[in-house]
Amino acid sequence: MNERMNEYTEKSYGPLTESLLRLRKNKIAVAGLIIITLFLIMAVFSPWIAPHDPLEQSLYDKLQPPVWESKGTWDFPLGTDDFGRDLLSRIIYGSRISMIVGLTAVYISLFFGTIAGAIAGFYRGKIDNLIMRLMDILLAFPSILLAIVIVAFLGPSLRNAMIAIGIVSIPRYARIVRGSVLEEYSKDYVQAARALGAKDLRLIFIHILPNCLAPLIVQTTLGFASAILEAAALSFLGLGAQPPTPEWGAMLANGRSLILRAWWAVTFPGVMILFAVLGFNLLGDGLRDALDPRLRE
């Protein structure tokens, strides 16, 4: 009798609330969310947080060491580069560029990948084979190599780098959506909607895709980390952000010749890339655990 009373008094939560509660209990995911929040704050409020103009040059102050070294100064807490530009200000503004790159690249790959995967999984047959073979061709190339080819064809710039990163990431989303659509297609609610006269577009976008959001959310979070890392790699190779843009990968490329004389010029941009990628990866892993229905009690 007591057990029955406990069942009635026990709180029941919906799937979304359960996932949020599970995510809140995941300390690793919370740590990742905190890191991402700090980067977002830097990106949004960079004009007010940065102590200097990131493009302002002063040859008199070039290669100033960080403040904790003997010749360091509080005017440049993290030191300066070989043009006398404040490294802290450039790193803060670099967070804005990295967030924009991640958002744009993920939007491109998510949009086209979702459409391609949904069409392939819903219609199957020859259309499925055609789309998936195209995705297999894209996956056959290393992503960074394919991005280099696309940027070399379009021309080196930050905008073309975002387009290239978005294109090479399309197959990841297409395969995830296709698998989810194939799983949902045979369920009763889809057949019931079809029997009631629902058209194909309504079935795909109103009934099926909303039930495929969980793996897409996880992949989107992890896609941010990949986009930031690949954008930094392209900028390091001179194919992404062009000087004097304060982008972390470009800052690494500019400071690699100074690594023995000014270690801070390459260390701090590299650390920022590390923490940005780490934050999105930690949050992505936490979301995967939180949204997995097999982990629900």
Short mmCIF file of N, CA, C and O in Angstrom, two decimals, residues 21-37 221-222 275 277-290:
data_model
loop_
_atom_site.label_atom_id
_atom_site.label_comp_id
_atom_site.label_asym_id
_atom_site.label_seq_id
_atom_site.Cartn_x
_atom_site.Cartn_y
_atom_site.Cartn_z
N LEU A 21 17.61 17.79 -16.13
CA LEU A 21 18.03 17.41 -14.78
C LEU A 21 19.26 16.52 -14.82
O LEU A 21 20.19 16.67 -14.01
N ARG A 22 19.27 15.59 -15.78
CA ARG A 22 20.43 14.71 -15.91
C ARG A 22 21.66 15.49 -16.35
O ARG A 22 22.78 15.23 -15.91
N LEU A 23 21.45 16.48 -17.23
CA LEU A 23 22.57 17.31 -17.68
C LEU A 23 23.12 18.14 -16.54
O LEU A 23 24.34 18.32 -16.41
N ARG A 24 22.24 18.64 -15.68
CA ARG A 24 22.68 19.46 -14.55
C ARG A 24 23.51 18.65 -13.56
O ARG A 24 24.40 19.19 -12.91
N LYS A 25 23.22 17.36 -13.46
CA LYS A 25 23.98 16.51 -12.54
C LYS A 25 25.32 16.07 -13.11
O LYS A 25 26.16 15.56 -12.38
N ASN A 26 25.51 16.26 -14.42
CA ASN A 26 26.76 15.86 -15.07
C ASN A 26 27.78 16.98 -14.89
O ASN A 26 27.70 18.03 -15.54
N LYS A 27 28.74 16.78 -14.01
CA LYS A 27 29.70 17.83 -13.67
C LYS A 27 30.58 18.19 -14.87
O LYS A 27 30.97 19.34 -15.04
N ILE A 28 30.90 17.20 -15.69
CA ILE A 28 31.73 17.46 -16.85
C ILE A 28 31.00 18.36 -17.84
O ILE A 28 31.56 19.31 -18.40
N ALA A 29 29.71 18.07 -18.07
CA ALA A 29 28.93 18.90 -18.98
C ALA A 29 28.76 20.31 -18.44
O ALA A 29 28.82 21.29 -19.20
N VAL A 30 28.56 20.44 -17.13
CA VAL A 30 28.43 21.77 -16.52
C VAL A 30 29.72 22.55 -16.68
O VAL A 30 29.71 23.76 -16.96
N ALA A 31 30.86 21.87 -16.50
CA ALA A 31 32.15 22.54 -16.71
C ALA A 31 32.29 23.03 -18.14
O ALA A 31 32.76 24.15 -18.39
N GLY A 32 31.90 22.20 -19.11
CA GLY A 32 31.93 22.62 -20.50
C GLY A 32 31.03 23.80 -20.77
O GLY A 32 31.39 24.73 -21.50
N LEU A 33 29.83 23.80 -20.16
CA LEU A 33 28.90 24.91 -20.33
C LEU A 33 29.46 26.20 -19.75
O LEU A 33 29.29 27.29 -20.33
N ILE A 34 30.15 26.11 -18.62
CA ILE A 34 30.76 27.29 -18.02
C ILE A 34 31.84 27.86 -18.93
O ILE A 34 31.93 29.08 -19.14
N ILE A 35 32.67 26.98 -19.50
CA ILE A 35 33.72 27.44 -20.40
C ILE A 35 33.13 28.14 -21.61
O ILE A 35 33.57 29.22 -22.01
N ILE A 36 32.09 27.54 -22.21
CA ILE A 36 31.46 28.13 -23.39
C ILE A 36 30.81 29.47 -23.03
O ILE A 36 30.89 30.44 -23.81
N THR A 37 30.19 29.55 -21.86
CA THR A 37 29.56 30.81 -21.43
C THR A 37 30.60 31.92 -21.31
O THR A 37 30.35 33.07 -21.70
N THR A 221 26.62 20.49 -31.26
CA THR A 221 27.55 20.96 -30.22
C THR A 221 28.97 20.52 -30.53
O THR A 221 29.92 21.31 -30.44
N LEU A 222 29.15 19.26 -30.90
CA LEU A 222 30.48 18.78 -31.25
C LEU A 222 30.97 19.43 -32.54
O LEU A 222 32.18 19.61 -32.73
N PHE A 275 40.92 25.42 -24.95
CA PHE A 275 39.79 25.51 -24.03
C PHE A 275 38.46 25.64 -24.78
O PHE A 275 37.44 25.12 -24.32
N VAL A 277 37.68 24.34 -27.76
CA VAL A 277 37.34 23.01 -28.27
C VAL A 277 36.97 22.09 -27.12
O VAL A 277 36.01 21.30 -27.21
N LEU A 278 37.71 22.18 -26.02
CA LEU A 278 37.43 21.35 -24.85
C LEU A 278 36.03 21.62 -24.31
O LEU A 278 35.29 20.69 -23.96
N GLY A 279 35.65 22.90 -24.22
CA GLY A 279 34.34 23.24 -23.68
C GLY A 279 33.20 22.64 -24.50
O GLY A 279 32.27 22.05 -23.94
N PHE A 280 33.27 22.77 -25.82
CA PHE A 280 32.21 22.21 -26.66
C PHE A 280 32.22 20.68 -26.62
O PHE A 280 31.14 20.06 -26.67
N ASN A 281 33.39 20.07 -26.55
CA ASN A 281 33.44 18.61 -26.49
C ASN A 281 32.86 18.09 -25.18
O ASN A 281 32.13 17.09 -25.16
N LEU A 282 33.18 18.76 -24.06
CA LEU A 282 32.62 18.34 -22.77
C LEU A 282 31.11 18.48 -22.75
O LEU A 282 30.39 17.59 -22.29
N LEU A 283 30.60 19.60 -23.26
CA LEU A 283 29.16 19.80 -23.31
C LEU A 283 28.50 18.79 -24.25
O LEU A 283 27.42 18.27 -23.95
N GLY A 284 29.13 18.51 -25.38
CA GLY A 284 28.58 17.53 -26.31
C GLY A 284 28.48 16.14 -25.71
O GLY A 284 27.46 15.45 -25.88
N ASP A 285 29.52 15.73 -24.98
CA ASP A 285 29.48 14.43 -24.32
C ASP A 285 28.38 14.39 -23.26
O ASP A 285 27.68 13.38 -23.10
N GLY A 286 28.23 15.49 -22.53
CA GLY A 286 27.18 15.54 -21.51
C GLY A 286 25.79 15.49 -22.13
O GLY A 286 24.89 14.83 -21.60
N LEU A 287 25.59 16.20 -23.23
CA LEU A 287 24.30 16.17 -23.92
C LEU A 287 24.00 14.78 -24.47
O LEU A 287 22.85 14.33 -24.44
N ARG A 288 25.02 14.11 -24.96
CA ARG A 288 24.80 12.76 -25.48
C ARG A 288 24.31 11.83 -24.38
O ARG A 288 23.40 11.02 -24.59
N ASP A 289 24.88 11.95 -23.18
CA ASP A 289 24.43 11.12 -22.06
C ASP A 289 23.05 11.53 -21.59
O ASP A 289 22.22 10.69 -21.23
N ALA A 290 22.77 12.84 -21.59
CA ALA A 290 21.50 13.32 -21.07
C ALA A 290 20.33 13.02 -22.00
O ALA A 290 19.22 12.77 -21.56
#
